[in-house]
Coordinates of C-alpha atoms (C1' of nucleotides) in Angstrom, one line a residue:
Chain A
M17 CA -127.9 -83.3 74.2
H18 CA -128.5 -84.5 77.6
T19 CA -126.5 -87.5 78.3
R20 CA -128.3 -89.2 80.9
R21 CA -126.8 -92.3 82.2
L22 CA -123.8 -91.3 80.4
V23 CA -121.8 -92.0 83.4
K24 CA -119.2 -94.1 82.2
R25 CA -117.5 -96.3 84.5
S26 CA -114.1 -95.2 84.8
I27 CA -111.3 -97.5 85.0
L28 CA -109.7 -95.1 87.3
G29 CA -109.3 -96.6 90.6
S30 CA -109.7 -100.0 89.3
R31 CA -107.5 -102.7 90.6
V32 CA -105.7 -104.4 87.8
Y33 CA -103.1 -107.0 87.4
A34 CA -100.1 -106.0 85.6
P35 CA -96.8 -107.4 84.7
S36 CA -94.4 -107.2 87.4
P37 CA -92.3 -104.2 87.1
T38 CA -89.3 -106.2 88.1
G39 CA -89.7 -108.4 85.1
D40 CA -89.7 -111.5 87.1
G41 CA -92.9 -112.3 85.5
A42 CA -94.9 -112.3 88.6
P43 CA -98.0 -110.3 88.1
V44 CA -98.7 -107.6 90.5
T45 CA -101.7 -105.6 91.3
G46 CA -102.1 -102.0 91.1
V47 CA -104.7 -99.3 90.9
V48 CA -105.3 -97.5 87.8
Q49 CA -104.5 -93.9 88.3
A50 CA -105.0 -92.6 84.9
V51 CA -105.8 -93.5 81.4
K52 CA -104.8 -91.9 78.3
Q53 CA -105.0 -92.8 74.8
E54 CA -102.3 -93.3 72.4
N55 CA -102.5 -93.4 68.8
R56 CA -99.8 -95.7 68.1
D57 CA -100.1 -99.1 66.7
V58 CA -102.8 -98.1 64.4
S59 CA -101.6 -100.8 62.2
S60 CA -102.0 -103.6 64.5
V61 CA -105.6 -103.3 65.4
G62 CA -106.3 -100.2 63.6
T63 CA -107.3 -98.6 66.7
R64 CA -106.0 -96.4 69.4
R65 CA -105.1 -98.0 72.6
S66 CA -105.2 -96.8 76.0
V67 CA -102.3 -96.6 78.3
Y68 CA -103.0 -97.0 81.9
T69 CA -101.0 -95.4 84.6
V70 CA -101.1 -97.8 87.4
L71 CA -100.2 -97.2 90.9
M72 CA -98.4 -100.3 91.9
Q73 CA -98.4 -101.9 95.2
D74 CA -95.0 -100.6 96.0
G75 CA -96.2 -97.1 95.5
S76 CA -94.6 -96.6 92.1
L77 CA -96.4 -95.5 89.1
K78 CA -96.1 -97.4 85.9
E79 CA -97.7 -97.2 82.6
F80 CA -99.2 -100.2 80.9
S81 CA -100.9 -100.8 77.7
E82 CA -104.2 -102.4 77.9
E83 CA -102.6 -105.4 76.5
E84 CA -100.1 -105.7 79.2
I85 CA -102.7 -105.4 81.8
A86 CA -104.9 -107.8 80.1
A87 CA -102.1 -110.2 79.9
G88 CA -101.6 -109.9 83.5
F89 CA -105.1 -110.8 83.9
N90 CA -104.8 -113.9 82.0
H91 CA -101.8 -115.0 83.8
T92 CA -103.3 -114.6 87.1
A93 CA -106.6 -116.0 86.2
A94 CA -108.1 -112.7 87.0
K95 CA -111.5 -112.6 88.3
G96 CA -114.1 -112.1 85.8
P97 CA -115.5 -108.9 87.1
L98 CA -112.2 -107.3 87.3
K99 CA -111.4 -108.1 83.9
S100 CA -114.7 -107.1 82.8
S101 CA -114.3 -103.8 84.4
L102 CA -111.0 -103.3 82.8
K103 CA -112.3 -103.9 79.4
Q104 CA -115.2 -101.9 80.0
S105 CA -113.4 -99.0 81.3
S106 CA -110.7 -99.2 78.8
S107 CA -113.2 -98.9 76.1
N108 CA -114.4 -95.8 77.8
G109 CA -111.0 -94.6 78.1
A110 CA -111.6 -91.6 76.0
P111 CA -111.0 -88.4 77.8
E112 CA -114.4 -87.1 77.5
S113 CA -116.1 -90.2 78.5
H114 CA -116.3 -89.7 82.2
K115 CA -118.8 -87.0 82.3
V116 CA -122.0 -87.4 84.0
E117 CA -124.7 -85.1 83.1
G118 CA -127.7 -84.4 85.0
S119 CA -128.3 -87.8 86.1
P120 CA -128.6 -88.5 89.7
L121 CA -126.7 -91.6 90.5
S122 CA -129.2 -93.6 92.3
P123 CA -128.3 -97.2 92.8
E124 CA -130.7 -98.0 90.1
A125 CA -129.1 -95.5 87.8
V126 CA -125.8 -97.1 88.4
E127 CA -127.2 -100.4 87.5
E128 CA -128.6 -99.0 84.4
Q129 CA -125.5 -97.4 83.7
R130 CA -123.9 -100.7 83.4
V131 CA -126.3 -101.7 80.9
A132 CA -125.9 -98.5 79.1
D133 CA -122.3 -99.0 79.0
G134 CA -122.8 -102.2 77.3
K135 CA -124.9 -100.8 74.7
R136 CA -123.4 -97.5 74.4
V137 CA -122.1 -96.6 71.2
G138 CA -118.7 -95.0 71.4
R139 CA -119.0 -91.4 70.9
D140 CA -115.4 -90.7 70.5
P141 CA -114.3 -90.2 67.1
D142 CA -111.8 -92.8 67.7
T143 CA -112.9 -95.5 69.9
R144 CA -112.8 -98.2 67.4
S145 CA -110.9 -100.1 69.9
V146 CA -114.1 -100.3 71.8
S147 CA -115.6 -102.7 69.6
L148 CA -112.6 -104.8 69.7
L149 CA -112.6 -104.7 73.4
E150 CA -116.2 -105.4 73.5
Q151 CA -115.7 -108.4 71.4
K152 CA -113.1 -109.6 73.7
R153 CA -115.3 -109.0 76.5
K154 CA -118.0 -111.1 75.0
V155 CA -115.7 -113.9 74.5
V156 CA -114.4 -113.7 78.0
S157 CA -117.7 -113.3 79.6
S158 CA -119.0 -116.4 78.0
S159 CA -116.4 -118.5 79.5
I160 CA -116.0 -116.8 82.7
D161 CA -118.4 -116.1 85.4
V162 CA -118.7 -112.5 84.5
P163 CA -121.8 -110.7 85.2
H164 CA -122.7 -110.2 81.6
A165 CA -123.8 -106.8 80.9
R166 CA -126.9 -106.7 82.7
R167 CA -130.0 -106.3 80.7
S168 CA -132.7 -104.0 81.4
E169 CA -136.1 -105.1 81.6
E170 CA -136.9 -103.8 78.3
E171 CA -134.1 -105.7 77.0
V172 CA -135.4 -108.8 78.3
D173 CA -138.7 -108.2 76.9
M174 CA -137.1 -107.5 73.7
D175 CA -135.4 -110.7 73.8
K176 CA -138.6 -112.5 74.0
V177 CA -139.9 -110.6 71.2
T178 CA -136.8 -111.2 69.3
A179 CA -137.1 -114.8 69.9
A180 CA -140.6 -114.8 68.6
M181 CA -139.5 -112.8 65.7
V182 CA -136.8 -115.2 65.0
L183 CA -139.0 -118.0 64.9
T184 CA -141.4 -116.4 62.6
T185 CA -138.8 -114.9 60.5
L186 CA -137.0 -118.1 60.1
S187 CA -140.1 -119.8 58.9
T188 CA -140.8 -117.2 56.4
S189 CA -137.6 -116.1 55.0
P190 CA -134.8 -118.3 54.3
L191 CA -132.0 -116.1 55.1
V192 CA -128.4 -116.7 54.9
R193 CA -127.4 -116.1 58.4
S194 CA -124.0 -115.0 58.9
P195 CA -122.4 -117.2 61.3
P196 CA -121.0 -115.5 64.3
V197 CA -117.8 -113.9 63.3
K198 CA -114.8 -114.3 65.3
V199 CA -113.7 -111.3 67.1
N200 CA -110.4 -110.3 65.8
E201 CA -110.9 -111.5 62.3
G202 CA -114.2 -110.0 61.9
L203 CA -113.2 -106.8 63.4
S204 CA -110.2 -105.9 61.6
G205 CA -111.3 -107.4 58.4
S206 CA -114.7 -106.0 58.4
W207 CA -113.6 -102.6 59.2
K208 CA -111.2 -102.5 56.4
D209 CA -113.3 -104.3 54.0
N210 CA -116.0 -101.9 54.5
G211 CA -113.8 -99.1 53.8
S212 CA -115.7 -97.4 56.4
A213 CA -112.7 -95.5 57.2
G214 CA -114.1 -92.1 57.9
P215 CA -117.6 -92.1 59.0
F216 CA -117.3 -95.4 60.4
T217 CA -114.5 -95.0 62.6
P218 CA -115.9 -92.6 65.0
S219 CA -118.5 -94.7 66.3
S220 CA -117.8 -97.8 68.0
N221 CA -120.4 -99.1 69.6
S222 CA -120.7 -101.9 71.4
S223 CA -123.2 -103.6 72.9
S224 CA -122.5 -106.7 74.4
G225 CA -125.8 -107.7 75.1
G226 CA -128.3 -105.5 74.1
Y227 CA -128.4 -104.1 70.8
W228 CA -132.0 -104.5 71.3
S229 CA -132.2 -102.6 74.3
W230 CA -132.5 -99.4 72.7
S231 CA -135.7 -98.5 71.4
A232 CA -134.7 -98.2 67.9
P233 CA -135.7 -101.5 67.0
S234 CA -138.6 -101.7 69.2
D235 CA -140.3 -98.5 68.3
Q236 CA -139.6 -98.9 64.7
S237 CA -140.1 -102.2 63.4
N238 CA -142.0 -104.2 65.7
P239 CA -145.5 -103.4 65.8
S240 CA -145.8 -105.8 68.6
T241 CA -143.1 -104.4 70.6
P242 CA -143.9 -101.1 72.0
S243 CA -141.0 -99.2 73.0
P244 CA -141.2 -97.4 76.1
P245 CA -140.5 -93.8 75.6
L246 CA -138.3 -94.0 78.5
S247 CA -135.8 -96.2 77.0
A248 CA -135.7 -94.2 73.9
D249 CA -135.2 -91.2 75.8
S250 CA -132.5 -92.5 78.0
F251 CA -130.5 -93.9 75.2
K252 CA -131.0 -91.2 72.8
P253 CA -127.7 -89.8 73.3
F254 CA -126.0 -93.0 72.5
R255 CA -128.1 -93.6 69.6
V256 CA -127.5 -90.3 68.2
S257 CA -123.8 -90.7 68.4
S258 CA -123.9 -94.1 67.0
L259 CA -126.0 -93.1 64.1
G260 CA -124.0 -90.1 63.4
G261 CA -120.9 -92.1 63.5
V262 CA -122.2 -94.5 61.1
G263 CA -123.1 -91.9 58.8
S264 CA -126.6 -92.8 58.9
G265 CA -127.8 -89.4 59.7
P266 CA -130.7 -89.9 57.5
A267 CA -131.9 -92.6 59.6
G268 CA -133.4 -89.9 61.6
P269 CA -136.7 -89.9 60.0
E270 CA -137.2 -93.4 60.9
D271 CA -137.0 -92.7 64.4
P272 CA -139.0 -89.8 65.7
S273 CA -137.0 -89.8 68.7
L274 CA -134.0 -89.0 66.7
D275 CA -135.3 -85.7 65.7
E276 CA -133.5 -84.1 68.4
Q277 CA -130.3 -85.4 67.2
D278 CA -128.0 -82.8 66.1
G279 CA -126.7 -85.2 63.6
S280 CA -125.9 -82.3 61.3
S281 CA -122.3 -83.1 61.6
L282 CA -123.0 -86.7 61.6
L283 CA -124.4 -87.0 58.2
F284 CA -122.0 -88.9 56.2
D285 CA -122.4 -90.9 53.3
E286 CA -123.5 -94.2 54.2
P287 CA -120.5 -96.3 54.3
I288 CA -121.7 -99.1 52.4
P289 CA -118.8 -100.2 50.5
R290 CA -120.3 -103.3 49.2
K291 CA -120.4 -103.6 45.6
R292 CA -123.7 -104.5 44.3
K293 CA -124.3 -106.1 41.1
N294 CA -127.4 -105.5 39.2
S295 CA -127.2 -109.0 38.0
M296 CA -127.9 -110.3 41.4
K297 CA -131.0 -112.3 41.5
V298 CA -131.3 -112.4 45.2
M299 CA -131.9 -109.2 46.9
F300 CA -132.2 -108.5 50.5
K301 CA -134.8 -106.1 51.7
C302 CA -134.7 -104.3 54.9
L303 CA -137.9 -104.9 56.7
W304 CA -137.4 -102.1 59.0
K305 CA -140.5 -100.1 59.2
N306 CA -140.5 -97.4 56.7
C307 CA -137.2 -98.4 55.3
G308 CA -137.4 -101.2 52.9
K309 CA -134.0 -100.7 51.5
V310 CA -133.0 -103.4 49.2
L311 CA -129.5 -104.5 48.8
S312 CA -128.0 -107.2 46.7
T313 CA -126.0 -108.8 49.4
A314 CA -126.9 -110.2 52.7
A315 CA -123.8 -108.6 54.1
G316 CA -124.9 -105.3 52.8
I317 CA -128.3 -105.4 54.2
Q318 CA -127.0 -106.7 57.4
R319 CA -124.7 -103.9 57.6
H320 CA -127.4 -101.5 56.6
I321 CA -129.6 -102.7 59.4
R322 CA -126.9 -102.9 61.8
T323 CA -125.7 -99.4 61.3
I324 CA -128.8 -97.6 60.3
H325 CA -131.4 -99.3 62.4
L326 CA -129.6 -100.9 65.1
G327 CA -127.3 -98.1 65.6
R328 CA -124.3 -100.3 65.7
N329 CA -121.2 -99.5 64.1
C330 CA -119.1 -102.4 64.4
D331 CA -119.2 -104.8 61.6
S332 CA -120.0 -108.3 61.2
D333 CA -118.0 -109.2 64.1
C334 CA -120.5 -107.5 66.3
S335 CA -123.2 -109.2 64.6
D336 CA -125.1 -111.6 66.5
G337 CA -127.4 -112.3 63.7
E338 CA -129.9 -109.9 64.9
E339 CA -130.0 -108.1 61.6
D340 CA -131.3 -111.2 60.1
F341 CA -134.6 -110.4 61.6
Y342 CA -134.9 -107.2 59.9
Y343 CA -134.4 -108.1 56.4
T344 CA -135.7 -110.6 54.1
E345 CA -134.4 -112.3 51.1
I346 CA -136.2 -111.6 48.0
K347 CA -135.7 -113.3 44.8
L348 CA -136.2 -111.4 41.7
N349 CA -135.4 -111.6 38.2
T350 CA -132.7 -109.1 37.6
D351 CA -133.9 -108.6 34.2
S352 CA -137.2 -107.8 35.3
V353 CA -136.0 -105.2 37.5
A354 CA -133.5 -103.7 35.2
E355 CA -135.1 -103.9 31.9
G356 CA -137.9 -106.3 32.3
L357 CA -139.6 -103.6 34.0
S358 CA -141.2 -102.5 30.9
S359 CA -142.2 -105.9 30.0
L360 CA -143.3 -106.6 33.4
S361 CA -146.3 -104.5 33.2
P362 CA -147.4 -101.1 32.2
V363 CA -146.9 -100.1 35.7
S364 CA -143.5 -101.4 36.1
P365 CA -141.6 -98.6 34.5
S366 CA -142.8 -96.0 36.9
V367 CA -142.9 -98.3 39.8
L368 CA -139.7 -100.0 39.4
S369 CA -137.6 -97.3 38.1
P370 CA -135.1 -96.4 40.7
P371 CA -136.4 -93.6 42.6
P372 CA -133.7 -91.8 44.3
P373 CA -136.0 -89.7 46.4
S374 CA -134.5 -86.4 46.1
A375 CA -132.3 -86.5 43.2
S376 CA -133.9 -88.7 40.8
P377 CA -133.0 -88.3 37.2
L378 CA -136.4 -89.4 36.2
P379 CA -139.1 -87.0 36.9
A380 CA -141.7 -89.6 36.8
L381 CA -139.8 -91.5 39.3
S382 CA -139.3 -88.7 41.6
Q383 CA -142.9 -88.1 41.7
L384 CA -143.6 -91.7 42.1
S385 CA -141.2 -92.0 44.9
D386 CA -142.5 -89.0 46.5
S387 CA -146.0 -90.2 46.3
H388 CA -145.1 -93.6 47.5
R389 CA -143.0 -92.6 50.3
P390 CA -143.1 -89.6 52.4
P391 CA -140.2 -87.2 51.9
Q392 CA -138.8 -88.1 55.2
Y393 CA -138.1 -91.5 54.2
S394 CA -136.3 -90.5 51.2
D395 CA -133.7 -89.1 53.5
T396 CA -133.2 -92.5 54.8
K397 CA -132.4 -93.8 51.5
E398 CA -130.4 -91.0 50.3
P399 CA -127.4 -91.7 52.1
H400 CA -127.3 -95.1 50.8
A401 CA -127.8 -94.1 47.3
G402 CA -125.1 -91.6 47.6
G403 CA -122.5 -94.1 48.7
T404 CA -123.6 -96.9 46.6
T405 CA -123.7 -98.1 43.1
P406 CA -126.5 -98.2 40.7
L407 CA -127.9 -101.1 42.4
S408 CA -128.6 -99.4 45.5
R409 CA -130.5 -97.0 43.6
S410 CA -132.4 -99.6 42.0
A411 CA -133.1 -101.0 45.3
P412 CA -135.6 -98.5 46.2
S413 CA -137.6 -99.5 43.3
A414 CA -137.5 -103.0 44.3
L415 CA -138.5 -101.8 47.5
Y416 CA -141.8 -100.6 46.3
L417 CA -142.4 -103.9 44.8
I418 CA -141.6 -105.7 47.8
H419 CA -143.3 -103.5 50.2
T420 CA -146.3 -105.6 50.7
D421 CA -144.3 -108.5 51.7
H422 CA -145.0 -107.6 55.1
A423 CA -148.2 -106.5 56.3
Y424 CA -146.9 -103.8 58.4
Q425 CA -145.0 -102.3 55.6
A426 CA -147.8 -102.5 53.2
T427 CA -149.5 -99.8 55.0
A428 CA -147.0 -97.2 54.0
P429 CA -147.4 -97.5 50.4
V430 CA -151.0 -97.5 50.6
S431 CA -151.6 -94.4 52.5
I432 CA -149.2 -92.4 50.6
P433 CA -150.6 -92.6 47.2
S434 CA -153.9 -91.7 48.2
S435 CA -152.7 -88.5 49.5
S436 CA -151.1 -87.1 46.5
S437 CA -153.1 -87.0 43.4
N438 CA -150.2 -86.1 41.3
A439 CA -148.3 -89.1 42.2
T440 CA -151.3 -91.1 41.5
G441 CA -151.5 -89.6 38.2
S442 CA -148.0 -90.3 37.3
A443 CA -148.1 -93.8 38.5
S444 CA -151.3 -94.5 36.9
T445 CA -150.3 -93.1 33.7
S446 CA -148.2 -96.0 33.0
F447 CA -150.6 -98.3 34.5
T448 CA -154.1 -97.3 33.9
P449 CA -155.4 -94.9 31.5
T450 CA -158.0 -93.9 33.9
N451 CA -157.1 -92.1 36.9
S452 CA -158.3 -93.7 39.9
S453 CA -155.7 -94.8 42.1
S454 CA -152.9 -96.5 40.6
F455 CA -151.5 -96.8 44.0
S456 CA -153.3 -100.0 44.5
I457 CA -151.4 -101.4 41.7
S458 CA -148.0 -100.4 42.7
W459 CA -148.9 -101.5 46.1
Q460 CA -149.7 -104.9 45.1
S461 CA -147.5 -105.4 42.3
P462 CA -144.7 -105.7 44.7
P463 CA -145.5 -109.0 45.9
V464 CA -145.7 -110.2 42.4
T465 CA -142.4 -109.1 41.4
F466 CA -140.7 -110.6 44.2
T467 CA -142.6 -113.7 44.4
G468 CA -140.5 -114.6 41.5
T469 CA -143.5 -115.7 39.7
T470 CA -143.3 -114.7 36.2
V471 CA -145.5 -111.8 35.8
S472 CA -147.5 -111.7 32.8
P473 CA -149.2 -108.5 33.4
S474 CA -149.7 -108.1 29.8
K475 CA -152.7 -110.1 30.1
S476 CA -155.1 -108.1 28.2
H477 CA -158.1 -107.0 30.0
G478 CA -160.4 -104.2 29.8
F479 CA -158.9 -100.9 30.6
G480 CA -160.4 -99.6 33.6
E481 CA -161.1 -103.0 34.8
Q482 CA -157.8 -104.1 33.7
R483 CA -156.3 -102.4 36.5
S484 CA -157.9 -104.5 39.0
Q485 CA -157.8 -107.5 36.8
T486 CA -154.1 -107.2 36.2
I487 CA -153.5 -106.8 39.7
A488 CA -155.3 -109.8 40.6
V489 CA -153.3 -111.7 38.2
L490 CA -150.1 -110.4 39.3
S491 CA -150.6 -110.1 42.9
S492 CA -149.8 -113.0 45.0
P493 CA -152.9 -114.9 45.7
P494 CA -152.7 -114.8 49.4
R495 CA -152.9 -111.3 50.4
A496 CA -153.4 -109.1 47.5
T497 CA -157.1 -109.6 47.3
T498 CA -158.0 -108.1 50.6
A499 CA -156.2 -105.0 50.2
L500 CA -157.2 -104.6 46.7
S501 CA -160.8 -104.9 47.4
R502 CA -161.7 -101.4 47.4
K503 CA -160.7 -98.5 45.3
V504 CA -159.2 -96.0 47.4
R505 CA -161.5 -93.4 48.1
G506 CA -160.9 -90.4 46.0
E507 CA -160.2 -87.3 47.9
G508 CA -160.9 -84.8 45.3
K509 CA -164.1 -82.9 44.9
K510 CA -167.0 -84.9 43.9
C511 CA -170.2 -84.1 42.4
R512 CA -171.9 -84.5 45.7
K513 CA -169.6 -82.0 47.3
V514 CA -169.6 -79.6 44.5
Y515 CA -173.2 -79.5 43.8
G516 CA -174.5 -80.6 47.0
M517 CA -177.4 -82.9 47.6
E518 CA -179.9 -80.3 46.5
N519 CA -178.4 -80.2 43.0
R520 CA -178.2 -83.8 42.6
D521 CA -179.4 -83.6 39.1
M522 CA -176.2 -81.8 38.3
W523 CA -174.2 -84.7 39.4
C524 CA -172.5 -87.0 37.1
T525 CA -174.4 -90.2 36.6
A526 CA -171.9 -92.1 38.4
C527 CA -172.2 -90.0 41.4
R528 CA -175.9 -90.2 41.2
W529 CA -175.6 -93.9 41.1
K530 CA -173.2 -93.9 43.9
K531 CA -170.5 -95.1 41.7
A532 CA -167.1 -93.7 41.3
C533 CA -167.4 -90.2 40.2
Q534 CA -166.5 -89.7 36.7
R535 CA -166.5 -86.0 36.6
F536 CA -164.1 -85.2 39.3
T537 CA -161.7 -87.9 39.1
D538 CA -158.7 -87.9 41.4
Chain B
dT23 C1' -169.7 -88.7 61.3
dC24 C1' -169.2 -87.7 56.6
dT25 C1' -168.3 -89.3 52.2
dG26 C1' -166.8 -92.2 48.1
dC27 C1' -168.1 -96.0 45.9
dC28 C1' -168.6 -101.2 45.5
dG29 C1' -171.8 -104.7 45.1
dG30 C1' -176.4 -105.7 44.4
dG31 C1' -180.9 -105.4 43.0
dG32 C1' -185.3 -103.7 41.1
dG33 C1' -187.6 -102.2 37.0
Chain C
dC26 C1' -179.6 -100.7 30.7
dC27 C1' -180.8 -97.2 33.9
dC28 C1' -181.3 -96.2 38.4
dC29 C1' -181.1 -96.8 43.4
dC30 C1' -179.5 -98.2 47.7
dG31 C1' -177.2 -100.9 51.6
dG32 C1' -173.2 -100.9 53.5
dC33 C1' -168.1 -100.8 53.9
dA34 C1' -164.3 -98.3 54.8
dG35 C1' -161.2 -94.2 54.6
dA36 C1' -160.8 -89.6 56.3

DNA sequence: TCTGCCGGGGG
DNA sequence: CCCCCGGCAGA
């Protein structure tokens, strides 16, 4: 992969403050000559630390841990920038981090580089320390006049968008926002808690300011926020690494730009350690376009979003609440999901049943899932399912139901069904005796389920009609109607096509009457 | 633009 | 009811 803007700022050559070699406590300045990583102290922070070889003023070389140097800073009230740079570079301390590939270092590039640095996701297998450092940096920068990681224009735009989204989101979904987590605590704790040991470790990302920056969010979820290909491109490398590290390889499908990723090696099980209980009544659904993953815990969904969609690896500590914008809280009757499915409505079984995309125990499900979501998406989910409990599996089902919550998501379900007749059939089976498109049902039912309103689908209506009727009943008043209005146009052969206008007399009556063909049903 | 089919309407 | 058709909307 081409790592443009990968130029990492090296700490080498940076002036730093360090404890006086003489031990008199007076800090001295020196120039970093080399950086190397040490794997010691894993216990303390759970990370590797960098050791800096500093050329002291007196010409001697000394080695300092980052802590020592940092301490020096504090003592001497180091200048923000300096410190900042230290942190920054230290985080990049990894040996391979200094390469610059094919990117001309124009002044602009350099500038961007800064930004990139901030956002970059650690690519080293072990740069967990990065996140820690990043965290520190954040803290520091907030109180010190440090040029906060500069934001790219896109980023700025994103912020605006974000702000807008926040407002809208807040008004619509009462989410439990995780309060900003304190650095150390959050970091170590979360890491451990998550048990993200393997896959997680590698990626440390860190973006001080701009998680947004990279296109991921923009191109994916926000219809309103176009993501300049440029950004996507430029950050791709980072993203890739981050994703891989997270073990979200499957996320690929979500982002076309990720196609290039060689995530092969990066595909790990989604490290979602959270336990999910089926009994949960409140679920959290990822609103990311084409995702829709549903988790039982806010933390879980946040993590999902953070890692999968935002490409961030660090845990809650890194969270700035951004994830909140990408998921919504949905209330559902557990029973309904688990067992109530059947009772819910004829449809429910097929619709609700957990559809692990690829490996679904239930044939019907698999079909359904397939029909409802393009194969590619299944990938996305897979990982999760793999590492998660039953709940996660069930999540997908919920997903379907929810889908329509957001207009932009509704689209997916809709289009899919129509394409595959089989799917339709399977879905419809449970739902409507007739063929037509059951999709409409599944599509709409979602809102129903989640709305929390008790669904009494069992309302008895005529058969064929029932379908629509039922829907109407079930679907949430607001939006369902519109979408539902029309039966999806059948794609199969119709009398007209088969016999042609000239043989109109051979058409089925329905066709002749311009009604839904009864002979060649889809 | 073609085509499926919904909603109406005439007889 | 039977039969047609205007017109919408997906492909």
